[in-house]
Amino acid sequence: QVVLNLCTAVKELVENSLDAGATNVEVKLKDYGADLIEVSDNGYGVEEDNFEGLTLKHYTSKIQDFSDLINVETFGFRGEALSSLCALSNVSIVTCHKSANIGTRLVFDHSGKITRRVPFSRPQGTTVSVQQLFHTLPVRHKEFQRNIKKEFAKMVQILQAYCIICTGVRINCTNQVGQGKKQAVVSTSGSSTLKENIGAIFGHKQVQTLIPFVQLLPSGEVCEEYGLNVSALPTNIAGFVSQCNHGDGSTTDRQFFFINQRPCDPGKVSKVVNEVYHMYNRHQYPFVVLNICAESGCVDINVTPDKRQILLQEEKLLLAILKTSLMAMFGADVNKLVVNQKLTDVEGNLKSFLRNEKEAPPLDSSTSPLPPNRGEKSEIIARLKESFSLGKTSAFQETEKAQPKHRPANQGMFQMDSTLAGRKLGESNEDTDSGLGSVSAESDGGLSTPETGIHFRAESAAGSSNREPHFLSADIQSSECGSSGVSRPLEPDGSEEGGFSRQATSPPKAKRFKICQSLSPKANFSAATPEQDSGAQPLYDVPVKMEKRTVPLAFSWSTLTDRIQRQIKRQETEGEMLKFRQFKAKISPEENKMAEDELRKEIRKEMFAKMDIVIEFNLGFIIAKLKSDLFIIDQHATDEKYNFEMLQEHTVLQGQKLIQPQNLNLTAVSESILMDNLEIFQKNGFDFVVDENAPVTQRVKLLSLPTSKNWTFGPQDVEELIFMLSDSPGIMCRPSRVRQMFASRACRKSVMIGTALTAGEMKKLISHMGEIEHPWNCPHGRPTIRHLVNLDLITQE
């Protein structure tokens, strides 16, 4: 399935319009796209010969041969989008090719075949209408309608990427809820530069915080980090990044990456950009618009159905270029090298600094003083060099850390060989039922061949004199013979001097083996050749297996039942003991995460009310018992967390009206989120004036701000709330500064350490833990409860 959500459906239709050479694209939604999606353009239109294959699977006019995939430049090329939309919704298309006199309206069934075809008047271009998306999948359709506002927000963010990168194209998106008025969501004017498109979407205030991306060669330290040897730059990166000053950053929803002007989600690139930015500003994320231009042969876009994941041939080099360039840009910005510098001057000045550094000859002390401008540039170059070395570790140190500690190559060899030899000896012992028992000599350190082992051959007594006898080989030590699986000890006269052990380690398996009568008790065993054995005495069969003996067995069903019941109880007890051992984390900061996971898994909220109070320890901690487990509870942290969540849930902050309503310069999507969650903003002390007839981005004005003693709030808290509500619309949430205020208040009104509590007060604190959402730590991060010990384990020991 290609179309997974609303944003994918809109993306595919917009890409078709852009591939058709459109300069004006209109996206119209009804009920956020749940009822209707309509995309109109002024492109080339569709020729009449292509009507039949327009919505059939894998039909496309954008490539003619398989080799065209290497150099494909259009957004779409697989012929899957329209056929997938037909399978999921009701699709109709109105199109007029530039060579046609009148347009045509086509209606398709769910298999992509034309069911109706009528003439229709319209100018050159195409209009695609998608009604009731996902209605052919009832469960998916219900889920889609329930989360329509989240789907709508994701769709707008994807659409913003095309609005930014498509210069010279006018893209407008509107939404109509019910019978209400159409509301503009995104609008661009067909500007010829990226900066103007950014300003049209995010406002002039956002543009003022941006600096152009300046591409530099990777520094030596970065090349060592990525293991590169760079001589040329196969990629070209252009775009804008926000300054790292506090207040100029934003959230992760304003980061747009493109490869050859195709919107994508390069995870590693995004990670490098954010990591470098956080070296200078840990509390925000940068606004990013970066277009990476590379040769089409070095890029593979045909990875996922939505083409958002792209493979790059020189990915490490790209990351090294990004890291070096961003560190130079942010380092210069942090050091305040240029004050009030214009946006367009950064690139030229930065490159001129590096050029002057290379070209300027060393100055003699006797020369005239430098002009102020030249002196400033020298200071800038020195600081720029320092910025390149931030956050680096030498490749030698990294290699040394990553290198594993090797043990000697032969360590453990003899143990392995002896184990294998023992297994083979056991196998040979099993084979002796057929009259043949062989003991391999691999037990001798693995150095001798299998033919040099001890061989016992069972032959008939009648034919024994006609066969070549085999003697015992002395290549294996006598102690090994005794423990190598021989079923019955061989006890000739003086066998102790011969080296055979009287110990039998295996049950009787071997039936019989042969001994030579001419062997003296003190004979030396060796592998004899036929010529040497010509005078040997005949061999006789010696029985070595005991006769079967019948032993009466006393049997009782009651005894067997009792034994099984005892075994079941023992297993249940062992299972309970293992269950009690689920609390394995120690009480230490390093294992806080593990301890919280264990408590969250093993303790349900209703269990807190069942805990018994044991004692108050050190006027700061409560020892509580649940079954056989003892827990230690921080009385201050527990009470603080309860008070904090009560303040979060029930407090309505009072707002202070402003003298004049303040413009917020929000995007169309942010305005929509704010207007849909006005009640949550009012509980946080914010109040707004909403004018639905005003232009988009100017419909909402800030009327009042929350105030509380020394705490002050502003528009940045409004933007933070909007970002939080975009992920969880309709759910009560608080800005981080309001949370800090509530945490401070909860701390001051909670039970302090050093306060003696009665049994009732301690029971009340523990019961409150079962009434809150997250009882495992206080707002400041201190743990509230930890497992001490299981009493059953102590009793058992």
PDB file of N, CA and C in Angstrom, residues 376-421:
ATOM      1  N   GLU A 376      40.536  43.275  13.140  1.00  0.00           N
ATOM      2  CA  GLU A 376      39.340  42.510  13.517  1.00  0.00           C
ATOM      3  C   GLU A 376      39.306  41.187  12.760  1.00  0.00           C
ATOM      4  N   LYS A 377      39.698  41.211  11.489  1.00  0.00           N
ATOM      5  CA  LYS A 377      39.669  39.975  10.702  1.00  0.00           C
ATOM      6  C   LYS A 377      40.660  38.949  11.250  1.00  0.00           C
ATOM      7  N   SER A 378      41.852  39.427  11.698  1.00  0.00           N
ATOM      8  CA  SER A 378      42.817  38.484  12.263  1.00  0.00           C
ATOM      9  C   SER A 378      42.268  37.840  13.528  1.00  0.00           C
ATOM     10  N   GLU A 379      41.611  38.629  14.334  1.00  0.00           N
ATOM     11  CA  GLU A 379      41.003  38.068  15.554  1.00  0.00           C
ATOM     12  C   GLU A 379      39.895  37.082  15.212  1.00  0.00           C
ATOM     13  N   ILE A 380      39.155  37.386  14.176  1.00  0.00           N
ATOM     14  CA  ILE A 380      38.070  36.499  13.735  1.00  0.00           C
ATOM     15  C   ILE A 380      38.638  35.162  13.283  1.00  0.00           C
ATOM     16  N   ILE A 381      39.736  35.212  12.515  1.00  0.00           N
ATOM     17  CA  ILE A 381      40.322  33.967  12.001  1.00  0.00           C
ATOM     18  C   ILE A 381      40.801  33.098  13.151  1.00  0.00           C
ATOM     19  N   ALA A 382      41.416  33.713  14.161  1.00  0.00           N
ATOM     20  CA  ALA A 382      41.900  32.937  15.305  1.00  0.00           C
ATOM     21  C   ALA A 382      40.756  32.272  16.039  1.00  0.00           C
ATOM     22  N   ARG A 383      39.695  33.029  16.221  1.00  0.00           N
ATOM     23  CA  ARG A 383      38.550  32.436  16.929  1.00  0.00           C
ATOM     24  C   ARG A 383      37.866  31.369  16.087  1.00  0.00           C
ATOM     25  N   LEU A 384      37.855  31.576  14.788  1.00  0.00           N
ATOM     26  CA  LEU A 384      37.255  30.595  13.900  1.00  0.00           C
ATOM     27  C   LEU A 384      38.001  29.275  13.952  1.00  0.00           C
ATOM     28  N   LYS A 385      39.347  29.360  14.054  1.00  0.00           N
ATOM     29  CA  LYS A 385      40.138  28.136  14.198  1.00  0.00           C
ATOM     30  C   LYS A 385      39.780  27.405  15.482  1.00  0.00           C
ATOM     31  N   GLU A 386      39.588  28.151  16.555  1.00  0.00           N
ATOM     32  CA  GLU A 386      39.237  27.524  17.822  1.00  0.00           C
ATOM     33  C   GLU A 386      37.891  26.816  17.728  1.00  0.00           C
ATOM     34  N   SER A 387      36.957  27.421  16.981  1.00  0.00           N
ATOM     35  CA  SER A 387      35.632  26.803  16.889  1.00  0.00           C
ATOM     36  C   SER A 387      35.664  25.475  16.171  1.00  0.00           C
ATOM     37  N   PHE A 388      36.684  25.302  15.263  1.00  0.00           N
ATOM     38  CA  PHE A 388      36.774  24.023  14.553  1.00  0.00           C
ATOM     39  C   PHE A 388      37.127  22.875  15.476  1.00  0.00           C
ATOM     40  N   SER A 389      37.796  23.144  16.589  1.00  0.00           N
ATOM     41  CA  SER A 389      38.320  22.091  17.454  1.00  0.00           C
ATOM     42  C   SER A 389      37.374  21.727  18.582  1.00  0.00           C
ATOM     43  N   LEU A 390      36.157  22.298  18.602  1.00  0.00           N
ATOM     44  CA  LEU A 390      35.244  22.000  19.706  1.00  0.00           C
ATOM     45  C   LEU A 390      34.682  20.603  19.572  1.00  0.00           C
ATOM     46  N   GLY A 391      34.592  19.931  20.683  1.00  0.00           N
ATOM     47  CA  GLY A 391      33.899  18.640  20.725  1.00  0.00           C
ATOM     48  C   GLY A 391      34.574  17.551  19.938  1.00  0.00           C
ATOM     49  N   LYS A 392      35.890  17.608  19.761  1.00  0.00           N
ATOM     50  CA  LYS A 392      36.560  16.583  18.976  1.00  0.00           C
ATOM     51  C   LYS A 392      37.321  15.627  19.873  1.00  0.00           C
ATOM     52  N   THR A 393      37.422  14.414  19.441  1.00  0.00           N
ATOM     53  CA  THR A 393      38.289  13.433  20.091  1.00  0.00           C
ATOM     54  C   THR A 393      39.190  12.855  19.019  1.00  0.00           C
ATOM     55  N   SER A 394      40.410  12.580  19.401  1.00  0.00           N
ATOM     56  CA  SER A 394      41.356  12.096  18.408  1.00  0.00           C
ATOM     57  C   SER A 394      40.968  10.720  17.930  1.00  0.00           C
ATOM     58  N   ALA A 395      41.312  10.460  16.662  1.00  0.00           N
ATOM     59  CA  ALA A 395      40.991   9.152  16.093  1.00  0.00           C
ATOM     60  C   ALA A 395      41.751   8.049  16.794  1.00  0.00           C
ATOM     61  N   PHE A 396      42.982   8.404  17.266  1.00  0.00           N
ATOM     62  CA  PHE A 396      43.772   7.380  17.965  1.00  0.00           C
ATOM     63  C   PHE A 396      43.083   6.944  19.244  1.00  0.00           C
ATOM     64  N   GLN A 397      42.549   7.917  19.996  1.00  0.00           N
ATOM     65  CA  GLN A 397      41.865   7.571  21.251  1.00  0.00           C
ATOM     66  C   GLN A 397      40.617   6.762  20.978  1.00  0.00           C
ATOM     67  N   GLU A 398      39.874   7.145  19.936  1.00  0.00           N
ATOM     68  CA  GLU A 398      38.661   6.389  19.630  1.00  0.00           C
ATOM     69  C   GLU A 398      38.995   4.973  19.214  1.00  0.00           C
ATOM     70  N   THR A 399      40.070   4.845  18.414  1.00  0.00           N
ATOM     71  CA  THR A 399      40.469   3.503  17.989  1.00  0.00           C
ATOM     72  C   THR A 399      40.915   2.670  19.173  1.00  0.00           C
ATOM     73  N   GLU A 400      41.631   3.323  20.086  1.00  0.00           N
ATOM     74  CA  GLU A 400      42.128   2.596  21.256  1.00  0.00           C
ATOM     75  C   GLU A 400      40.983   2.136  22.136  1.00  0.00           C
ATOM     76  N   LYS A 401      39.928   2.993  22.232  1.00  0.00           N
ATOM     77  CA  LYS A 401      38.781   2.591  23.056  1.00  0.00           C
ATOM     78  C   LYS A 401      38.004   1.472  22.399  1.00  0.00           C
ATOM     79  N   ALA A 402      37.882   1.571  21.064  1.00  0.00           N
ATOM     80  CA  ALA A 402      37.058   0.594  20.372  1.00  0.00           C
ATOM     81  C   ALA A 402      37.737  -0.736  20.176  1.00  0.00           C
ATOM     82  N   GLN A 403      39.087  -0.779  20.312  1.00  0.00           N
ATOM     83  CA  GLN A 403      39.815  -2.028  20.044  1.00  0.00           C
ATOM     84  C   GLN A 403      39.549  -3.047  21.128  1.00  0.00           C
ATOM     85  N   PRO A 404      39.075  -4.244  20.788  1.00  0.00           N
ATOM     86  CA  PRO A 404      38.825  -5.253  21.813  1.00  0.00           C
ATOM     87  C   PRO A 404      40.112  -5.835  22.363  1.00  0.00           C
ATOM     88  N   LYS A 405      40.009  -6.303  23.571  1.00  0.00           N
ATOM     89  CA  LYS A 405      41.163  -6.937  24.201  1.00  0.00           C
ATOM     90  C   LYS A 405      41.194  -8.406  23.805  1.00  0.00           C
ATOM     91  N   HIS A 406      42.221  -8.805  23.017  1.00  0.00           N
ATOM     92  CA  HIS A 406      42.286 -10.176  22.519  1.00  0.00           C
ATOM     93  C   HIS A 406      42.996 -11.054  23.545  1.00  0.00           C
ATOM     94  N   ARG A 407      42.512 -12.242  23.685  1.00  0.00           N
ATOM     95  CA  ARG A 407      43.187 -13.227  24.525  1.00  0.00           C
ATOM     96  C   ARG A 407      44.103 -14.053  23.633  1.00  0.00           C
ATOM     97  N   PRO A 408      44.972 -14.822  24.197  1.00  0.00           N
ATOM     98  CA  PRO A 408      45.858 -15.664  23.372  1.00  0.00           C
ATOM     99  C   PRO A 408      45.059 -16.592  22.492  1.00  0.00           C
ATOM    100  N   ALA A 409      45.601 -16.886  21.308  1.00  0.00           N
ATOM    101  CA  ALA A 409      44.848 -17.663  20.336  1.00  0.00           C
ATOM    102  C   ALA A 409      44.603 -19.075  20.797  1.00  0.00           C
ATOM    103  N   ASN A 410      45.533 -19.636  21.555  1.00  0.00           N
ATOM    104  CA  ASN A 410      45.387 -21.041  21.947  1.00  0.00           C
ATOM    105  C   ASN A 410      44.663 -21.216  23.270  1.00  0.00           C
ATOM    106  N   GLN A 411      44.217 -20.108  23.870  1.00  0.00           N
ATOM    107  CA  GLN A 411      43.560 -20.238  25.173  1.00  0.00           C
ATOM    108  C   GLN A 411      42.211 -20.913  24.994  1.00  0.00           C
ATOM    109  N   GLY A 412      41.940 -21.880  25.775  1.00  0.00           N
ATOM    110  CA  GLY A 412      40.660 -22.591  25.698  1.00  0.00           C
ATOM    111  C   GLY A 412      40.651 -23.697  24.672  1.00  0.00           C
ATOM    112  N   MET A 413      41.764 -23.906  23.930  1.00  0.00           N
ATOM    113  CA  MET A 413      41.750 -24.916  22.874  1.00  0.00           C
ATOM    114  C   MET A 413      41.659 -26.318  23.454  1.00  0.00           C
ATOM    115  N   PHE A 414      42.470 -26.567  24.501  1.00  0.00           N
ATOM    116  CA  PHE A 414      42.515 -27.929  25.037  1.00  0.00           C
ATOM    117  C   PHE A 414      41.206 -28.282  25.706  1.00  0.00           C
ATOM    118  N   GLN A 415      40.587 -27.286  26.307  1.00  0.00           N
ATOM    119  CA  GLN A 415      39.293 -27.584  26.941  1.00  0.00           C
ATOM    120  C   GLN A 415      38.260 -27.962  25.893  1.00  0.00           C
ATOM    121  N   MET A 416      38.269 -27.228  24.769  1.00  0.00           N
ATOM    122  CA  MET A 416      37.323 -27.548  23.713  1.00  0.00           C
ATOM    123  C   MET A 416      37.603 -28.916  23.119  1.00  0.00           C
ATOM    124  N   ASP A 417      38.909 -29.194  22.861  1.00  0.00           N
ATOM    125  CA  ASP A 417      39.251 -30.472  22.244  1.00  0.00           C
ATOM    126  C   ASP A 417      38.899 -31.635  23.154  1.00  0.00           C
ATOM    127  N   SER A 418      39.157 -31.462  24.432  1.00  0.00           N
ATOM    128  CA  SER A 418      38.863 -32.567  25.337  1.00  0.00           C
ATOM    129  C   SER A 418      37.368 -32.800  25.437  1.00  0.00           C
ATOM    130  N   THR A 419      36.608 -31.720  25.340  1.00  0.00           N
ATOM    131  CA  THR A 419      35.152 -31.882  25.379  1.00  0.00           C
ATOM    132  C   THR A 419      34.667 -32.639  24.168  1.00  0.00           C
ATOM    133  N   LEU A 420      35.191 -32.240  22.993  1.00  0.00           N
ATOM    134  CA  LEU A 420      34.806 -32.951  21.781  1.00  0.00           C
ATOM    135  C   LEU A 420      35.253 -34.402  21.833  1.00  0.00           C
ATOM    136  N   ALA A 421      36.458 -34.630  22.364  1.00  0.00           N
ATOM    137  CA  ALA A 421      36.939 -36.000  22.449  1.00  0.00           C
ATOM    138  C   ALA A 421      36.057 -36.829  23.358  1.00  0.00           C
TER     139      ALA A 421
END
